[in-house]
Every structure is written in C-alpha cells, then in structure tokens.
PDB file of C-alpha atoms and ligand atoms in Angstrom:
ATOM      1  CA  MET U   1     -12.509  14.351  50.171  1.00 58.00           C
ATOM      2  CA  SER U   2     -12.393  16.592  52.993  1.00 79.00           C
ATOM      3  CA  ASN U   3      -8.564  17.258  54.098  1.00 92.00           C
ATOM      4  CA  PRO U   4      -7.873  17.943  57.936  1.00 94.00           C
ATOM      5  CA  ASN U   5      -5.311  20.640  57.705  1.00 97.00           C
ATOM      6  CA  TYR U   6      -8.004  22.886  55.173  1.00 98.00           C
ATOM      7  CA  PRO U   7      -9.901  25.669  56.688  1.00 98.00           C
ATOM      8  CA  ARG U   8     -13.472  25.097  57.934  1.00 98.00           C
ATOM      9  CA  HIS U   9     -14.704  28.573  57.263  1.00 98.00           C
ATOM     10  CA  VAL U  10     -13.140  30.776  54.272  1.00 98.00           C
ATOM     11  CA  ALA U  11     -14.512  34.187  53.196  1.00 99.00           C
ATOM     12  CA  ILE U  12     -13.582  36.080  49.892  1.00 99.00           C
ATOM     13  CA  ILE U  13     -13.666  39.548  48.896  1.00 99.00           C
ATOM     14  CA  MET U  14     -14.548  39.212  45.425  1.00 98.00           C
ATOM     15  CA  ASP U  15     -12.555  42.466  43.987  1.00 99.00           C
ATOM     16  CA  GLY U  16     -11.241  42.868  40.276  1.00 98.00           C
ATOM     17  CA  ASN U  17     -14.829  42.620  38.012  1.00 98.00           C
ATOM     18  CA  GLY U  18     -14.071  45.901  36.396  1.00 98.00           C
ATOM     19  CA  ARG U  19     -10.584  45.465  36.084  1.00 98.00           C
ATOM     20  CA  TRP U  20     -11.183  42.324  33.947  1.00 99.00           C
ATOM     21  CA  ALA U  21     -13.702  44.212  32.012  1.00 98.00           C
ATOM     22  CA  LYS U  22     -11.705  46.618  31.426  1.00 98.00           C
ATOM     23  CA  LYS U  23      -8.721  44.738  30.167  1.00 98.00           C
ATOM     24  CA  ARG U  24     -11.231  43.584  27.692  1.00 98.00           C
ATOM     25  CA  MET U  25     -12.666  46.726  26.551  1.00 98.00           C
ATOM     26  CA  LEU U  26     -16.192  45.492  27.689  1.00 98.00           C
ATOM     27  CA  PRO U  27     -18.775  47.265  29.736  1.00 98.00           C
ATOM     28  CA  ARG U  28     -18.438  46.623  33.497  1.00 98.00           C
ATOM     29  CA  ALA U  29     -21.599  45.082  34.008  1.00 98.00           C
ATOM     30  CA  MET U  30     -19.841  42.442  31.551  1.00 98.00           C
ATOM     31  CA  GLY U  31     -17.098  42.150  34.408  1.00 98.00           C
ATOM     32  CA  HIS U  32     -20.170  41.311  37.062  1.00 98.00           C
ATOM     33  CA  LYS U  33     -21.739  39.083  34.711  1.00 98.00           C
ATOM     34  CA  ALA U  34     -18.285  36.974  34.770  1.00 98.00           C
ATOM     35  CA  GLY U  35     -17.927  37.083  38.242  1.00 98.00           C
ATOM     36  CA  GLY U  36     -21.297  35.490  38.628  1.00 98.00           C
ATOM     37  CA  ASP U  37     -19.831  32.521  36.794  1.00 98.00           C
ATOM     38  CA  ALA U  38     -16.873  32.841  38.756  1.00 98.00           C
ATOM     39  CA  VAL U  39     -18.926  32.458  41.915  1.00 98.00           C
ATOM     40  CA  LYS U  40     -20.705  29.503  40.317  1.00 97.00           C
ATOM     41  CA  ARG U  41     -17.394  27.512  40.170  1.00 97.00           C
ATOM     42  CA  THR U  42     -16.065  28.290  43.545  1.00 98.00           C
ATOM     43  CA  VAL U  43     -19.089  27.351  45.308  1.00 97.00           C
ATOM     44  CA  GLU U  44     -19.028  23.880  43.820  1.00 96.00           C
ATOM     45  CA  ALA U  45     -14.965  24.216  44.249  1.00 98.00           C
ATOM     46  CA  ALA U  46     -15.998  24.676  48.142  1.00 98.00           C
ATOM     47  CA  GLY U  47     -18.240  21.624  47.898  1.00 96.00           C
ATOM     48  CA  ALA U  48     -15.538  19.456  46.494  1.00 97.00           C
ATOM     49  CA  LEU U  49     -12.740  20.625  48.938  1.00 98.00           C
ATOM     50  CA  GLY U  50     -15.062  19.438  51.949  1.00 97.00           C
ATOM     51  CA  LEU U  51     -15.547  23.297  53.095  1.00 98.00           C
ATOM     52  CA  GLU U  52     -17.920  23.558  55.697  1.00 98.00           C
ATOM     53  CA  CYS U  53     -18.447  27.354  54.777  1.00 98.00           C
ATOM     54  CA  LEU U  54     -17.942  29.724  52.591  1.00 98.00           C
ATOM     55  CA  THR U  55     -18.498  33.510  52.604  1.00 98.00           C
ATOM     56  CA  LEU U  56     -18.987  36.060  49.506  1.00 98.00           C
ATOM     57  CA  TYR U  57     -18.253  39.831  50.167  1.00 98.00           C
ATOM     58  CA  ALA U  58     -20.941  40.678  47.286  1.00 98.00           C
ATOM     59  CA  PHE U  59     -22.074  44.349  47.997  1.00 98.00           C
ATOM     60  CA  SER U  60     -20.793  46.336  50.654  1.00 98.00           C
ATOM     61  CA  SER U  61     -22.041  49.098  52.776  1.00 98.00           C
ATOM     62  CA  GLU U  62     -20.130  51.542  50.811  1.00 98.00           C
ATOM     63  CA  ASN U  63     -20.960  50.253  47.325  1.00 98.00           C
ATOM     64  CA  TRP U  64     -24.001  52.868  47.205  1.00 98.00           C
ATOM     65  CA  LYS U  65     -21.771  54.912  46.133  1.00 98.00           C
ATOM     66  CA  ARG U  66     -21.409  54.017  42.861  1.00 98.00           C
ATOM     67  CA  ASP U  67     -23.213  55.441  40.240  1.00 98.00           C
ATOM     68  CA  GLU U  68     -26.944  54.333  39.699  1.00 98.00           C
ATOM     69  CA  GLY U  69     -26.510  52.610  36.600  1.00 98.00           C
ATOM     70  CA  GLU U  70     -24.018  50.146  37.882  1.00 98.00           C
ATOM     71  CA  ILE U  71     -26.117  49.567  40.788  1.00 98.00           C
ATOM     72  CA  SER U  72     -28.698  48.861  38.852  1.00 98.00           C
ATOM     73  CA  ASP U  73     -26.837  45.936  36.828  1.00 98.00           C
ATOM     74  CA  LEU U  74     -25.723  44.308  40.392  1.00 98.00           C
ATOM     75  CA  MET U  75     -29.086  44.795  41.552  1.00 98.00           C
ATOM     76  CA  ASN U  76     -30.501  42.736  38.279  1.00 98.00           C
ATOM     77  CA  LEU U  77     -27.536  39.983  38.147  1.00 97.00           C
ATOM     78  CA  MET U  78     -28.612  39.852  41.637  1.00 97.00           C
ATOM     79  CA  ARG U  79     -32.029  39.023  40.815  1.00 97.00           C
ATOM     80  CA  ARG U  80     -31.124  36.535  37.899  1.00 96.00           C
ATOM     81  CA  PHE U  81     -28.542  34.754  40.037  1.00 96.00           C
ATOM     82  CA  ILE U  82     -31.267  33.866  42.840  1.00 95.00           C
ATOM     83  CA  GLU U  83     -33.739  32.633  40.353  1.00 93.00           C
ATOM     84  CA  LYS U  84     -30.997  30.558  38.199  1.00 94.00           C
ATOM     85  CA  GLU U  85     -29.166  29.437  40.993  1.00 94.00           C
ATOM     86  CA  LEU U  86     -31.470  28.040  43.647  1.00 91.00           C
ATOM     87  CA  GLU U  87     -31.816  24.587  42.243  1.00 91.00           C
ATOM     88  CA  ALA U  88     -28.546  24.109  42.043  1.00 93.00           C
ATOM     89  CA  PHE U  89     -27.773  25.596  45.427  1.00 92.00           C
ATOM     90  CA  LEU U  90     -30.514  22.766  46.814  1.00 92.00           C
ATOM     91  CA  ALA U  91     -28.993  20.024  44.834  1.00 92.00           C
ATOM     92  CA  GLU U  92     -25.513  21.036  46.708  1.00 92.00           C
ATOM     93  CA  GLY U  93     -26.758  20.902  50.030  1.00 95.00           C
ATOM     94  CA  LEU U  94     -26.291  24.259  50.610  1.00 97.00           C
ATOM     95  CA  LYS U  95     -27.793  26.332  53.371  1.00 97.00           C
ATOM     96  CA  LEU U  96     -27.747  30.239  52.480  1.00 97.00           C
ATOM     97  CA  LYS U  97     -27.291  32.911  54.676  1.00 98.00           C
ATOM     98  CA  ILE U  98     -26.939  36.444  54.663  1.00 98.00           C
ATOM     99  CA  ILE U  99     -25.025  38.907  56.570  1.00 98.00           C
ATOM    100  CA  GLY U 100     -25.564  42.523  55.801  1.00 98.00           C
ATOM    101  CA  ASP U 101     -28.822  44.695  56.186  1.00 98.00           C
ATOM    102  CA  TYR U 102     -30.011  43.381  52.913  1.00 98.00           C
ATOM    103  CA  LYS U 103     -33.391  44.285  53.796  1.00 98.00           C
ATOM    104  CA  ALA U 104     -32.404  47.695  52.279  1.00 98.00           C
ATOM    105  CA  PHE U 105     -32.640  46.248  48.822  1.00 98.00           C
ATOM    106  CA  ALA U 106     -35.655  46.267  46.472  1.00 98.00           C
ATOM    107  CA  PRO U 107     -38.949  44.372  48.140  1.00 98.00           C
ATOM    108  CA  ASP U 108     -38.826  41.769  45.387  1.00 98.00           C
ATOM    109  CA  ILE U 109     -35.122  41.060  45.947  1.00 98.00           C
ATOM    110  CA  VAL U 110     -35.907  40.497  49.786  1.00 98.00           C
ATOM    111  CA  GLU U 111     -38.508  38.304  48.958  1.00 97.00           C
ATOM    112  CA  LYS U 112     -36.464  36.439  46.673  1.00 96.00           C
ATOM    113  CA  LEU U 113     -33.444  36.141  48.993  1.00 97.00           C
ATOM    114  CA  GLU U 114     -36.319  35.547  51.913  1.00 97.00           C
ATOM    115  CA  GLN U 115     -37.788  32.610  49.691  1.00 96.00           C
ATOM    116  CA  ALA U 116     -33.887  31.244  49.170  1.00 96.00           C
ATOM    117  CA  LEU U 117     -33.215  31.156  52.812  1.00 97.00           C
ATOM    118  CA  ASP U 118     -36.343  29.231  53.701  1.00 96.00           C
ATOM    119  CA  ARG U 119     -36.047  26.912  50.816  1.00 96.00           C
ATOM    120  CA  THR U 120     -32.185  25.908  52.121  1.00 96.00           C
ATOM    121  CA  SER U 121     -32.732  25.781  55.735  1.00 96.00           C
ATOM    122  CA  GLY U 122     -32.057  22.389  55.679  1.00 96.00           C
ATOM    123  CA  GLY U 123     -28.789  22.776  54.007  1.00 97.00           C
ATOM    124  CA  THR U 124     -25.769  21.162  55.650  1.00 96.00           C
ATOM    125  CA  ARG U 125     -23.061  22.921  54.322  1.00 97.00           C
ATOM    126  CA  THR U 126     -23.158  26.867  54.396  1.00 98.00           C
ATOM    127  CA  LEU U 127     -23.305  29.651  51.729  1.00 97.00           C
ATOM    128  CA  ALA U 128     -22.956  32.604  53.380  1.00 98.00           C
ATOM    129  CA  VAL U 129     -23.175  36.183  51.160  1.00 98.00           C
ATOM    130  CA  ALA U 130     -22.673  39.656  52.180  1.00 98.00           C
ATOM    131  CA  LEU U 131     -25.244  41.953  51.003  1.00 98.00           C
ATOM    132  CA  ASN U 132     -25.331  45.805  52.106  1.00 98.00           C
ATOM    133  CA  TYR U 133     -22.503  44.312  54.658  1.00 98.00           C
ATOM    134  CA  GLY U 134     -20.484  46.830  56.821  1.00 98.00           C
ATOM    135  CA  ALA U 135     -18.551  45.172  59.283  1.00 99.00           C
ATOM    136  CA  GLN U 136     -18.173  48.703  61.669  1.00 98.00           C
ATOM    137  CA  GLN U 137     -22.080  49.012  61.264  1.00 98.00           C
ATOM    138  CA  GLU U 138     -21.776  44.769  62.401  1.00 98.00           C
ATOM    139  CA  ILE U 139     -19.900  45.427  65.424  1.00 98.00           C
ATOM    140  CA  ALA U 140     -21.811  48.411  66.556  1.00 98.00           C
ATOM    141  CA  ARG U 141     -25.204  46.563  65.698  1.00 98.00           C
ATOM    142  CA  ALA U 142     -23.797  43.746  68.170  1.00 98.00           C
ATOM    143  CA  ALA U 143     -22.666  46.166  70.649  1.00 98.00           C
ATOM    144  CA  ARG U 144     -25.949  48.084  71.149  1.00 98.00           C
ATOM    145  CA  LEU U 145     -27.669  44.490  71.165  1.00 98.00           C
ATOM    146  CA  ALA U 146     -25.292  43.229  73.910  1.00 98.00           C
ATOM    147  CA  ALA U 147     -25.683  46.795  75.891  1.00 98.00           C
ATOM    148  CA  GLU U 148     -29.599  46.080  75.723  1.00 98.00           C
ATOM    149  CA  GLU U 149     -28.571  42.575  77.461  1.00 97.00           C
ATOM    150  CA  GLY U 150     -26.703  44.397  79.980  1.00 97.00           C
ATOM    151  CA  SER U 151     -22.751  43.579  79.546  1.00 95.00           C
ATOM    152  CA  ILE U 152     -20.075  44.897  77.044  1.00 97.00           C
ATOM    153  CA  ASP U 153     -17.443  42.500  76.560  1.00 98.00           C
ATOM    154  CA  PRO U 154     -15.981  40.101  73.585  1.00 98.00           C
ATOM    155  CA  GLU U 155     -18.071  37.463  74.380  1.00 98.00           C
ATOM    156  CA  SER U 156     -21.488  39.226  74.418  1.00 98.00           C
ATOM    157  CA  ILE U 157     -20.676  41.105  70.992  1.00 98.00           C
ATOM    158  CA  GLU U 158     -19.669  38.165  69.453  1.00 98.00           C
ATOM    159  CA  LYS U 159     -22.942  36.604  70.025  1.00 98.00           C
ATOM    160  CA  HIS U 160     -24.975  39.089  68.473  1.00 98.00           C
ATOM    161  CA  LEU U 161     -22.544  39.186  65.168  1.00 98.00           C
ATOM    162  CA  TYR U 162     -24.022  38.023  62.207  1.00 98.00           C
ATOM    163  CA  THR U 163     -21.588  35.100  61.810  1.00 98.00           C
ATOM    164  CA  ALA U 164     -22.275  34.207  65.755  1.00 98.00           C
ATOM    165  CA  ASP U 165     -23.634  30.792  64.232  1.00 98.00           C
ATOM    166  CA  LEU U 166     -20.587  30.076  61.726  1.00 98.00           C
ATOM    167  CA  PRO U 167     -17.385  28.189  61.926  1.00 98.00           C
ATOM    168  CA  PRO U 168     -14.494  30.702  63.016  1.00 98.00           C
ATOM    169  CA  LEU U 169     -13.291  32.382  60.370  1.00 98.00           C
ATOM    170  CA  ASP U 170      -9.927  30.691  59.184  1.00 98.00           C
ATOM    171  CA  LEU U 171      -8.874  31.996  55.494  1.00 98.00           C
ATOM    172  CA  LEU U 172      -9.430  35.414  54.313  1.00 99.00           C
ATOM    173  CA  ILE U 173      -8.691  35.731  50.741  1.00 99.00           C
ATOM    174  CA  ARG U 174      -9.176  38.658  48.632  1.00 99.00           C
ATOM    175  CA  THR U 175      -8.853  38.494  44.866  1.00 99.00           C
ATOM    176  CA  SER U 176      -7.461  41.375  42.332  1.00 98.00           C
ATOM    177  CA  GLY U 177      -4.040  42.312  44.423  1.00 98.00           C
ATOM    178  CA  GLU U 178      -5.752  44.897  46.454  1.00 98.00           C
ATOM    179  CA  VAL U 179      -4.429  44.551  49.934  1.00 98.00           C
ATOM    180  CA  ARG U 180      -7.058  46.052  52.553  1.00 98.00           C
ATOM    181  CA  LEU U 181      -9.816  44.612  53.999  1.00 98.00           C
ATOM    182  CA  SER U 182     -13.076  47.214  52.916  1.00 98.00           C
ATOM    183  CA  ASN U 183     -14.937  46.969  55.894  1.00 98.00           C
ATOM    184  CA  PHE U 184     -15.363  43.088  55.880  1.00 99.00           C
ATOM    185  CA  LEU U 185     -15.264  40.956  58.917  1.00 99.00           C
ATOM    186  CA  LEU U 186     -12.918  42.973  60.837  1.00 98.00           C
ATOM    187  CA  TRP U 187     -13.888  41.559  64.208  1.00 98.00           C
ATOM    188  CA  GLN U 188     -13.927  37.559  62.659  1.00 98.00           C
ATOM    189  CA  ALA U 189     -10.302  38.573  61.320  1.00 98.00           C
ATOM    190  CA  ALA U 190      -8.886  38.776  64.387  1.00 98.00           C
ATOM    191  CA  TYR U 191      -7.387  35.404  63.841  1.00 98.00           C
ATOM    192  CA  ALA U 192      -7.873  34.589  60.694  1.00 98.00           C
ATOM    193  CA  GLU U 193      -4.840  33.805  57.889  1.00 98.00           C
ATOM    194  CA  MET U 194      -5.142  36.350  55.055  1.00 98.00           C
ATOM    195  CA  LEU U 195      -4.379  35.421  51.366  1.00 98.00           C
ATOM    196  CA  PHE U 196      -4.142  38.280  48.646  1.00 98.00           C
ATOM    197  CA  MET U 197      -4.361  36.819  45.088  1.00 98.00           C
ATOM    198  CA  ASP U 198      -3.458  38.539  42.125  1.00 98.00           C
ATOM    199  CA  VAL U 199      -5.926  37.063  40.031  1.00 98.00           C
ATOM    200  CA  LEU U 200      -9.168  39.289  38.996  1.00 99.00           C
ATOM    201  CA  TRP U 201     -12.323  37.539  40.429  1.00 99.00           C
ATOM    202  CA  PRO U 202     -13.781  36.590  37.066  1.00 99.00           C
ATOM    203  CA  ASP U 203     -10.863  34.369  36.827  1.00 99.00           C
ATOM    204  CA  PHE U 204     -10.892  32.648  39.848  1.00 99.00           C
ATOM    205  CA  GLY U 205     -11.947  29.283  40.200  1.00 98.00           C
ATOM    206  CA  GLU U 206     -11.265  25.665  41.604  1.00 98.00           C
ATOM    207  CA  GLN U 207      -7.472  25.855  41.324  1.00 98.00           C
ATOM    208  CA  HIS U 208      -7.011  29.114  43.023  1.00 98.00           C
ATOM    209  CA  LEU U 209      -9.172  27.920  45.698  1.00 98.00           C
ATOM    210  CA  ARG U 210      -7.352  24.600  46.032  1.00 98.00           C
ATOM    211  CA  GLU U 211      -3.763  26.572  46.168  1.00 98.00           C
ATOM    212  CA  ALA U 212      -5.505  28.881  48.636  1.00 98.00           C
ATOM    213  CA  CYS U 213      -6.355  26.042  50.867  1.00 98.00           C
ATOM    214  CA  GLU U 214      -2.744  24.572  50.491  1.00 98.00           C
ATOM    215  CA  THR U 215      -1.164  27.579  51.886  1.00 98.00           C
ATOM    216  CA  PHE U 216      -3.789  27.623  54.515  1.00 98.00           C
ATOM    217  CA  ALA U 217      -2.727  24.318  55.703  1.00 98.00           C
ATOM    218  CA  LYS U 218       1.200  25.063  55.410  1.00 98.00           C
ATOM    219  CA  ARG U 219       0.674  28.234  57.947  1.00 98.00           C
ATOM    220  CA  GLU U 220       1.148  27.703  61.268  1.00 97.00           C
ATOM    221  CA  ARG U 221      -1.259  29.770  63.792  1.00 97.00           C
ATOM    222  CA  ARG U 222      -0.446  30.604  67.003  1.00 96.00           C
ATOM    223  CA  TYR U 223      -3.086  32.841  68.499  1.00 97.00           C
ATOM    224  CA  GLY U 224      -0.576  34.797  70.558  1.00 97.00           C
ATOM    225  CA  GLY U 225       0.672  31.293  72.330  1.00 96.00           C
ATOM    226  CA  ARG U 226       4.137  30.006  71.216  1.00 86.00           C
TER     227      ARG U 226
HETATM  228  C1  LIG A 301     -15.850  43.627  42.686  1.00 96.39           C
HETATM  229  O1  LIG A 301     -15.436  44.144  41.419  1.00 96.39           O
HETATM  230  C2  LIG A 301     -17.286  43.488  42.447  1.00 96.39           C
HETATM  231  C3  LIG A 301     -18.276  44.524  43.575  1.00 96.39           C
HETATM  232  C4  LIG A 301     -17.964  45.257  44.337  1.00 96.39           C
HETATM  233  C5  LIG A 301     -19.324  44.379  43.824  1.00 96.39           C
HETATM  234  P1  LIG A 301     -15.481  45.274  41.349  1.00 96.39           P
HETATM  235  O2  LIG A 301     -16.505  46.452  40.935  1.00 96.39           O
HETATM  236  O3  LIG A 301     -15.071  46.511  42.537  1.00 96.39           O
HETATM  237  O4  LIG A 301     -14.032  45.748  40.445  1.00 96.39           O
HETATM  238  P2  LIG A 301     -12.377  46.435  40.304  1.00 96.39           P
HETATM  239  O5  LIG A 301     -12.266  47.018  41.534  1.00 96.39           O
HETATM  240  O6  LIG A 301     -13.527  48.077  39.722  1.00 96.39           O
HETATM  241  O7  LIG A 301     -11.664  46.374  39.285  1.00 96.39           O
HETATM  242  C1  LIG A 302     -14.888  44.956  48.298  1.00 96.39           C
HETATM  243  O1  LIG A 302     -14.412  45.743  47.000  1.00 96.39           O
HETATM  244  C2  LIG A 302     -16.218  45.119  48.344  1.00 96.39           C
HETATM  245  C3  LIG A 302     -16.903  43.918  47.415  1.00 96.39           C
HETATM  246  C4  LIG A 302     -16.095  43.268  46.629  1.00 96.39           C
HETATM  247  C5  LIG A 302     -18.266  43.442  47.563  1.00 96.39           C
HETATM  248  P1  LIG A 302     -14.881  47.347  46.637  1.00 96.39           P
HETATM  249  O2  LIG A 302     -13.901  47.097  45.413  1.00 96.39           O
HETATM  250  O3  LIG A 302     -15.876  48.286  47.298  1.00 96.39           O
HETATM  251  O4  LIG A 302     -13.399  48.041  47.541  1.00 96.39           O
HETATM  252  P2  LIG A 302     -12.096  49.084  47.415  1.00 96.39           P
HETATM  253  O5  LIG A 302     -13.576  50.208  47.205  1.00 96.39           O
HETATM  254  O6  LIG A 302     -11.442  48.989  46.390  1.00 96.39           O
HETATM  255  O7  LIG A 302     -11.811  49.459  48.913  1.00 96.39           O
HETATM  256 MG1  LIG A 303     -12.662  46.402  43.701  1.00 96.39          MG
END
C-alpha cells in the first residue's frame, strides 16, 4: 500500500474549473461542480496511495474578488458537498482540518464545518481544506501570536501556523498549467517539491495523483546540503 518513497503530505492548488467549463460552453458553476467530483476522486486516491495528509486549496482570501453570483455558487456547492460527503469521509477514517479564516463564511456554513470537524476528530488520515485562506495572512497572524509570547523566529512562527500539527509539506501540485502559488502555503513551501500539471482540475483523478507521487519519488531533496 504505502510506498516509503511517496510523499506523506501533498497539497493541491485545484485550478482550472472555469476553463474546463468554458471549453465545453458550460456555465462556470458546472466547472466548479465537476471540480467537486474531482475532489471526491482525489480524496479516495490519496487514501489508496497511503498519503497521510492531503491539503486542498478550495477558496482563497482573494477569491472574494469574484462576482457575487460565482461566490454564491461556490458557497452552495460547499454546503451540498459537506452534507453529501461527510459520511464517506467518516467511513474512510478521515480527519477534517480547516486552514484559513473560515469563520468569515455564512453562519450555516460555519456550523456545518464545525460539525464536520467534530464528527471526524477521531480520523487517522488528514484532509485539510483551505477556506478563505491566504498564506501572507497566515504568516502575519503567526508572527503576531509569536510576538505576544515574546520572540519572533522561524520556530516560534511555525508553531502558530495553521499547519503546525500536520506533517511537513512534501509535494505541492498546481493544476491547469498556471505556474504561480497564488498566496498558498508560502511558508510551508520553503523546501517542498513543486509540480505544475497540465490538467484542468475537473479532469484530475487517481492516475494524476499516482503520477505525481511517482515523480516525487524520483526527486532528490537536498535542503541546502549536498
Ligand atoms: C479553481 O478554478 C476554483 C477556485 C478558485 C474556487 P477557477 O475558477 O480558478 O478556474 P479558472 O482558473 O478560471 O479556469
Ligand atoms: C487559486 O486559484 C485559488 C484556488 C485554487 C482556490 P485562482 O484561480 O484564484 O488563482 P489566480 O487568480 O489564477 O492566481
Ligand atoms: Mg483559476
């Protein structure tokens, strides 16, 4: 099952829903819906590949710049997704974690998310979802908390990142061919391997994740040494 050369912690910038829809002359909302199906497939695949932690970028702190209609489609999708998939996550032994300021979402979503956090707290593998997440905001917050405790250094900041209790990030994937981080896990990416894949998120599946893990397994990590 789990390959010792595979990453323990994989994070994905799930990009390309809009382009997927456009290619099919469908509304953007259909791209997001198909993106939701890809999330399901990928979560299952991560389990089958034996990954300890999968972190998914679902909504950035900058995505509020999108028009109201698209934001409301994304919020409705999230509501339905939690309701529909929670039991499956429980059955798969997943522990849900949220990174980002999710409390800014509508009260009913916050409540659903917190119920899901509660109900999955016994899980063994982690599914971390980035919601209203921005890495610069995360780092500023961690630095503020570290300062309140008296010292600002890499260790004291790291301790206050949302990801403090997760395994170190091994592999960061972005789909859709864009080659940028868009304010995702800037701190954690310091020594992560990066992989930019030419597949639109709604087309992503087990084969892509397996291929990414195989690529990772062949990389040589040096961490500044030689
Ligand atoms: C990613 O797909 C989903 C979110 C950012 C919520 P996009 O909506 O960014 O798709 P493109 O980049 O327009 O194709
Ligand atoms: C990053 O994608 C955010 C998510 C995937 C949730 P964007 O589509 O928002 O990023 P930019 O705007 O292309 O940099
Ligand atoms: Mg995009």
